mmCIF file of C-alpha atoms in Angstrom:
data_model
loop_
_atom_site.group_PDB
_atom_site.id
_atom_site.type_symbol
_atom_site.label_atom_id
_atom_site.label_comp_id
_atom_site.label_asym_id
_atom_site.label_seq_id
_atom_site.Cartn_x
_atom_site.Cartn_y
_atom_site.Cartn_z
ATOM 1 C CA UNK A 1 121.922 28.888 -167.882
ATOM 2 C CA UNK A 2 124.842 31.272 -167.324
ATOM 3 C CA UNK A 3 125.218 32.001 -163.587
ATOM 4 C CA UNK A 4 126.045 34.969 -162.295
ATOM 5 C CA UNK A 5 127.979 36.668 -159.572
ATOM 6 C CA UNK A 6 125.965 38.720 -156.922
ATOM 7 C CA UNK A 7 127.106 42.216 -156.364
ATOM 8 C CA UNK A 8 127.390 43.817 -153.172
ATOM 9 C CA UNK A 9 126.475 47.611 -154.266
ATOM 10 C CA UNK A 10 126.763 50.988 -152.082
ATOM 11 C CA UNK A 11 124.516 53.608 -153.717
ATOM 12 C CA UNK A 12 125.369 57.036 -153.012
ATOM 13 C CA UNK A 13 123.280 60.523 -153.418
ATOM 14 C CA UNK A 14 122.356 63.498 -151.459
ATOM 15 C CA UNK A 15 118.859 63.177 -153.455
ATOM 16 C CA UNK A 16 116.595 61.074 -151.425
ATOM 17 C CA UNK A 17 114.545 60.089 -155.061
ATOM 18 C CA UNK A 18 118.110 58.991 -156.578
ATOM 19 C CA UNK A 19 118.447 56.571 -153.639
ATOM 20 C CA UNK A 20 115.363 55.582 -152.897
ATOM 21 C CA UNK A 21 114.243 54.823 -156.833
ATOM 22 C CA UNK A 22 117.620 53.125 -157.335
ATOM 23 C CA UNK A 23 117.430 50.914 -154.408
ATOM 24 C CA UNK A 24 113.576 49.674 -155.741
ATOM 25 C CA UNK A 25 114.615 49.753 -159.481
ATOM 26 C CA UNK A 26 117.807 46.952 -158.318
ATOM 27 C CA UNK A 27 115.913 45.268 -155.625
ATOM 28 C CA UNK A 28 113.906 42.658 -158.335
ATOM 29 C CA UNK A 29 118.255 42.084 -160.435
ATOM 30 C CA UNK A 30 119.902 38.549 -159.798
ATOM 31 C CA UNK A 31 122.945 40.087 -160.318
ATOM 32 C CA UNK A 32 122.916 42.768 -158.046
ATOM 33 C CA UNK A 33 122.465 43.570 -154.322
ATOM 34 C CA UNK A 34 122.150 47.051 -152.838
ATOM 35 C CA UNK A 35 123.605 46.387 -148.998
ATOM 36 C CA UNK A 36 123.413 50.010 -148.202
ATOM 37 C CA UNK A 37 122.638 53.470 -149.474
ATOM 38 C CA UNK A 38 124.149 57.021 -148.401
ATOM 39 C CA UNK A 39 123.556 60.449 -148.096
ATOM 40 C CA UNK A 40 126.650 61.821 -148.021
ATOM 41 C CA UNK A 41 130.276 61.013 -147.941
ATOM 42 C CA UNK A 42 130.954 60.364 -144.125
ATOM 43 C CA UNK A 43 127.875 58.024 -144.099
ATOM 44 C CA UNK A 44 129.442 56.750 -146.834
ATOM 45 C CA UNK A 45 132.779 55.717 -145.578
ATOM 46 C CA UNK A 46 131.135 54.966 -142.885
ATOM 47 C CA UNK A 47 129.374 52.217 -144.862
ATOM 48 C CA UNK A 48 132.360 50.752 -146.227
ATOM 49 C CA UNK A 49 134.066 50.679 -142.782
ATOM 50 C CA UNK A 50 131.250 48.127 -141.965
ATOM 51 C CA UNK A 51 129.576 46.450 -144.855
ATOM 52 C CA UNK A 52 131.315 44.014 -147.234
ATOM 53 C CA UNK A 53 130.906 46.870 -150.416
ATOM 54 C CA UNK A 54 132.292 45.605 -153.593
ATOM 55 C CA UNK A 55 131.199 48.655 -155.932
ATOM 56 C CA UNK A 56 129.904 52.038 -155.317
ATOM 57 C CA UNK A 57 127.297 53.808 -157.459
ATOM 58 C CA UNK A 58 127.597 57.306 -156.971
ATOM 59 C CA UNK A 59 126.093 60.048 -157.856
ATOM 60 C CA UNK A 60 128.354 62.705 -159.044
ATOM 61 C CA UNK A 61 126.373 65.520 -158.182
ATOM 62 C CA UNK A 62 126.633 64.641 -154.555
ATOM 63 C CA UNK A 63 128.601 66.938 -152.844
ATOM 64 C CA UNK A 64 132.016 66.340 -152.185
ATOM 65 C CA UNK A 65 131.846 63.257 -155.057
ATOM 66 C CA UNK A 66 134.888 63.657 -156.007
ATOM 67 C CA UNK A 67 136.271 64.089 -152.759
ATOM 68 C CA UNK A 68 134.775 60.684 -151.839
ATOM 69 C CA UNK A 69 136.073 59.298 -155.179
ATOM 70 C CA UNK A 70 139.918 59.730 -154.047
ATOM 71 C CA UNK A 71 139.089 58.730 -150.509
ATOM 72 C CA UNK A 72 138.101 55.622 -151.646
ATOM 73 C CA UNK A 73 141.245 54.844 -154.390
ATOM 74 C CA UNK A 74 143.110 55.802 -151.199
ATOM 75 C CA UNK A 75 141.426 53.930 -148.211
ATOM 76 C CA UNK A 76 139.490 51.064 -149.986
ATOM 77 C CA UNK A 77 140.983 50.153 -153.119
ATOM 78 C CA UNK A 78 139.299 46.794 -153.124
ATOM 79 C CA UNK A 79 135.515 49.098 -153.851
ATOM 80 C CA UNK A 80 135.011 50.000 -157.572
ATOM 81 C CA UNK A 81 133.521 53.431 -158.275
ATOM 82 C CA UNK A 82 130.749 53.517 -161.091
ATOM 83 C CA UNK A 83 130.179 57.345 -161.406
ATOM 84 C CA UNK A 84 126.233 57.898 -162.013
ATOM 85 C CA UNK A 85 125.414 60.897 -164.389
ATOM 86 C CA UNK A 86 128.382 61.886 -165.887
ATOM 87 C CA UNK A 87 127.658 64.281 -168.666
ATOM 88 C CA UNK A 88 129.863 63.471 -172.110
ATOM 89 C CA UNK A 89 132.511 66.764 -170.654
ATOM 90 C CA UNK A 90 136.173 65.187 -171.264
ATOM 91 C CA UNK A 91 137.222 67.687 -168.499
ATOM 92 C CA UNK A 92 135.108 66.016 -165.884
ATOM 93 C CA UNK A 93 135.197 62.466 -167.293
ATOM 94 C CA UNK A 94 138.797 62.766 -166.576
ATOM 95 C CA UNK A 95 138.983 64.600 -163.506
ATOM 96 C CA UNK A 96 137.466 61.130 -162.572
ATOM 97 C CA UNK A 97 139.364 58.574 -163.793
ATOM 98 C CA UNK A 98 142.220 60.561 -162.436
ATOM 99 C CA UNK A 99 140.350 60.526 -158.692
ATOM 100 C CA UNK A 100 140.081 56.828 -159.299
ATOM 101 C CA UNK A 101 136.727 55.572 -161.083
ATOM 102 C CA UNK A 102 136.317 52.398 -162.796
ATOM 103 C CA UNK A 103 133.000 53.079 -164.277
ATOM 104 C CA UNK A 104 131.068 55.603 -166.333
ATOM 105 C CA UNK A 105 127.254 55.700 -166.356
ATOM 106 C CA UNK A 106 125.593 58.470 -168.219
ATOM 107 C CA UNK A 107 122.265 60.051 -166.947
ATOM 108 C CA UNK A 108 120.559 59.327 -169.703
ATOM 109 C CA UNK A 109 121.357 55.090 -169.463
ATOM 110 C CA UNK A 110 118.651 52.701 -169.561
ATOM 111 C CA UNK A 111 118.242 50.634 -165.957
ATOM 112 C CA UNK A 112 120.180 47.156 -168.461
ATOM 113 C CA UNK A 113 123.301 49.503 -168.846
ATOM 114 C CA UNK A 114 123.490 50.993 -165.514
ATOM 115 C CA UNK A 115 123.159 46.780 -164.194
ATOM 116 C CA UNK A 116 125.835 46.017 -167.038
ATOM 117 C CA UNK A 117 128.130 48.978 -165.900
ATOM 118 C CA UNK A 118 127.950 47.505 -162.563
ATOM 119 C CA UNK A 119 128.684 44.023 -163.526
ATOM 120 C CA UNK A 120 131.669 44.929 -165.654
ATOM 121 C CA UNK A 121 133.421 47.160 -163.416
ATOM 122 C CA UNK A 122 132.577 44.415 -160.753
ATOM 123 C CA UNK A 123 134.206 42.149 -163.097
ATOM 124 C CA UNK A 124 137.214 44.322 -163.943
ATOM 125 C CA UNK A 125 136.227 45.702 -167.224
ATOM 126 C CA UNK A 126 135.991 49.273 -168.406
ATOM 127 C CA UNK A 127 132.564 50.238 -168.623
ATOM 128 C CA UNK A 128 131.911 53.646 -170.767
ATOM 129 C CA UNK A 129 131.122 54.893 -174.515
ATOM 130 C CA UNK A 130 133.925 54.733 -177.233
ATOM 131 C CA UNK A 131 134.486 58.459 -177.090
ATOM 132 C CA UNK A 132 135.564 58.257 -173.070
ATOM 133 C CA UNK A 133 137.376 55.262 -173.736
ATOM 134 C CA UNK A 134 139.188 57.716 -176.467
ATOM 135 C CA UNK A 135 139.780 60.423 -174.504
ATOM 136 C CA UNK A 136 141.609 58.375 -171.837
ATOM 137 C CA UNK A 137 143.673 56.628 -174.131
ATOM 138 C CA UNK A 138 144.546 60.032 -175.242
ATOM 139 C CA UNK A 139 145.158 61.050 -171.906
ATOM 140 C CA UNK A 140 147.797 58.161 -170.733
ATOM 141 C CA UNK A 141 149.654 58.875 -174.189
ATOM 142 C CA UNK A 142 149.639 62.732 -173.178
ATOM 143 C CA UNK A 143 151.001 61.583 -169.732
ATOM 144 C CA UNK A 144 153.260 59.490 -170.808
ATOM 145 C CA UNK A 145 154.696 62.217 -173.562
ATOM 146 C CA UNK A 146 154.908 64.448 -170.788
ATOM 147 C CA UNK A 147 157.279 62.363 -168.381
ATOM 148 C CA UNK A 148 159.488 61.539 -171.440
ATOM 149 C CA UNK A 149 159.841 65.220 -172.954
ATOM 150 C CA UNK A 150 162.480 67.152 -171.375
ATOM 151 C CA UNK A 151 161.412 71.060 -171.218
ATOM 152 C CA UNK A 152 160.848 73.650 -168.701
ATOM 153 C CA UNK A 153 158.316 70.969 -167.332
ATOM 154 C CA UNK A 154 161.070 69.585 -165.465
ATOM 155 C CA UNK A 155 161.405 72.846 -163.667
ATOM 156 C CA UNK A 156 157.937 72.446 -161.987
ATOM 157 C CA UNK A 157 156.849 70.797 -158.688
ATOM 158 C CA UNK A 158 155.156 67.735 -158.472
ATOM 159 C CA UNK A 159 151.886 70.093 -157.248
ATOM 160 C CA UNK A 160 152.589 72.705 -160.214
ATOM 161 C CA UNK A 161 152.639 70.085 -162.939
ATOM 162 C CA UNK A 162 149.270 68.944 -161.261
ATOM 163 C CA UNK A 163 147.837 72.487 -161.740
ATOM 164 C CA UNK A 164 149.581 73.166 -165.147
ATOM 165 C CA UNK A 165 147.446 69.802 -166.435
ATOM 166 C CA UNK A 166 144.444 70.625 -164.353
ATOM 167 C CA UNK A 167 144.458 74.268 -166.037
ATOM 168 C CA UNK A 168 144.901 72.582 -169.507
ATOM 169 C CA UNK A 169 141.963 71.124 -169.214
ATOM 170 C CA UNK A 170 140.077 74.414 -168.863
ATOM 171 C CA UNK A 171 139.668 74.108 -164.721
ATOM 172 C CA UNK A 172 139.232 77.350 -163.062
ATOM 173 C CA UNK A 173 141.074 78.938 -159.805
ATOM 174 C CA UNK A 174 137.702 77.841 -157.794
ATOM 175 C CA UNK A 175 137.499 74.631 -159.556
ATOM 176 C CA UNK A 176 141.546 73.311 -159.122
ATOM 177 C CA UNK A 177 141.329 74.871 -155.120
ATOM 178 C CA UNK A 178 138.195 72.322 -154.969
ATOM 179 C CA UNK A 179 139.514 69.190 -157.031
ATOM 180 C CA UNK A 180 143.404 69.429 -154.936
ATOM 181 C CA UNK A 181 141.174 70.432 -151.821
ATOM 182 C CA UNK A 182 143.378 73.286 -151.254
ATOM 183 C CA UNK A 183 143.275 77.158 -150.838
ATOM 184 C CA UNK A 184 141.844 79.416 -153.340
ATOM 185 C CA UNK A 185 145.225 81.531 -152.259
ATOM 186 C CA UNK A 186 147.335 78.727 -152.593
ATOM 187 C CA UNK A 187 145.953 77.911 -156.028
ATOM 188 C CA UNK A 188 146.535 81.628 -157.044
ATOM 189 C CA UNK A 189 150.221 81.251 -155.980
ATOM 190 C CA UNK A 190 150.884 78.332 -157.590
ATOM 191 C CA UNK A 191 149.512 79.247 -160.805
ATOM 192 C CA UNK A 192 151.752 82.352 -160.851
ATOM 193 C CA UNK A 193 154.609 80.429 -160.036
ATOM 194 C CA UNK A 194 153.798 78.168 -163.471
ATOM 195 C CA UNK A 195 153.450 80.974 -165.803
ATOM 196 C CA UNK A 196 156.573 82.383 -164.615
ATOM 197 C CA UNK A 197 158.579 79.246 -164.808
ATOM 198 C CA UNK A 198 156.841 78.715 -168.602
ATOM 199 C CA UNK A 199 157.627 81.862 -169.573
ATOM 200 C CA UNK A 200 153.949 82.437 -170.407
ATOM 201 C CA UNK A 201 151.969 85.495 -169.389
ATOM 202 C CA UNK A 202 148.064 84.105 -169.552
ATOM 203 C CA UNK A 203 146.868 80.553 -168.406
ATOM 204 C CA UNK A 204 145.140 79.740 -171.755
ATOM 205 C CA UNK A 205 148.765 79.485 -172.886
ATOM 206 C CA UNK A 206 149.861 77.127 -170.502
ATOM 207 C CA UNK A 207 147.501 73.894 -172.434
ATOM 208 C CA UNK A 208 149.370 75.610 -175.720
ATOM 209 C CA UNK A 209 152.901 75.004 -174.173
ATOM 210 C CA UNK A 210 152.242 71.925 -172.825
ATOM 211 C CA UNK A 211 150.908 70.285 -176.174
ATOM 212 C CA UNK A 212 153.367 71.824 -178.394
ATOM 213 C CA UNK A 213 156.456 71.044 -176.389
ATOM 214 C CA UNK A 214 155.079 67.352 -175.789
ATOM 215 C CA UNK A 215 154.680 67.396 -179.881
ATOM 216 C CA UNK A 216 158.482 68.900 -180.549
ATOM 217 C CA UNK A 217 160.196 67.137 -177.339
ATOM 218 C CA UNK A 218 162.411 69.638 -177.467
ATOM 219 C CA UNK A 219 163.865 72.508 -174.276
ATOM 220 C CA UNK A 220 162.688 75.986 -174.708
#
């Protein structure tokens, strides 16, 4: 009989029924063990600060769950993030695998894939469907195109180049100001600053610069 290796999990939701019906569904799996469940991100960290936590489950329709996300890459790289509802939207899939998940879990999974997405991740493997798997394999080529191209890229900041890919993807003003954790001003500033220095004069045409001078690799 194959043996397994037990899981210390952190579930996290700001919807007591999430928590509460995860914690009973896993309480009867050999391979996993729920040591804590929060509420919200500083009970959260908190958690990890004091528990032995070797993967997260979270919820991403906590609040600040993507916050959390990058607080973890940053202060507790040894946790693995499974994110917990994830619709099949490339933009948000990877807006977290940028913040630092290891693990996708769609809402509509069956209680054996949410335990196998745990495992795997636990275990170092990528656990999501083909079509994420595509879409970040397409997204490390694009990245990688991008550092190797010379154009007016080059004439960005390191925090403009963040914005010009975050508004390729389709983020709003709102949406980038959240996901840097920055000013709504700020974002507006910094946006104007890109279509200036891309000699573009609306943001939809920023994702059309950025594909078509990764595709020529040429300079303006």
């Amino acid at each position: 009989m194959e043996a397994f290796t037990l899981v210390n999990l952190l579930v996290v939701s700001d919807v007591r029924i999430y928590r509460e019906g995860l914690q009973e569904v896993l309480a009867s799996n050999d391979q996993v063990e729920v040591v804590a469940a929060a509420s919200s991100m500083m009970q959260a960290l908190g958690y990890l600060e004091e528990l032995n936590v070797e993967v997260g489950l979270l919820d991403v329709g906590t609040a600040d769950a993507l916050v959390l996300t990058k607080e973890i890459a940053i202060k507790y790289p040894q946790v693995k993030v499974v994110a917990f509802g994830l619709t099949n939207c490339m933009r948000d899939v990877l807006m977290y695998a940028e913040a630092g998940i290891s693990g996708y879990v769609s809402k509509d999974a069956c209680v054996a894939e949410l335990v196998s997405a745990i495992v795997r991740t636990h275990q170092g493997k990528l656990s999501c469907s083909d079509e994420i798997a595509g879409a970040l394999i397409q997204r490390v080529s694009m990245l990688a195109r991008m550092q190797a191209a010379p154009t007016k890229l080059d004439e960005l900041t390191p925090r403009e180049f963040q914005i010009a890919e975050l508004l390729s993807q389709g983020l709003s003003n709102h949406e980038i100001a959240s996901a840097l954790q920055i000013r709504l001003a700020t974002t507006k500033t910094h946006v104007h600053h890109i279509l200036e220095k891309l000699r573009v004069r609306r943001r939809g045409q920023v994702s059309n610069y950025l594909h078509r001078r990764l595709s020529e690799g040429t300079n303006l």
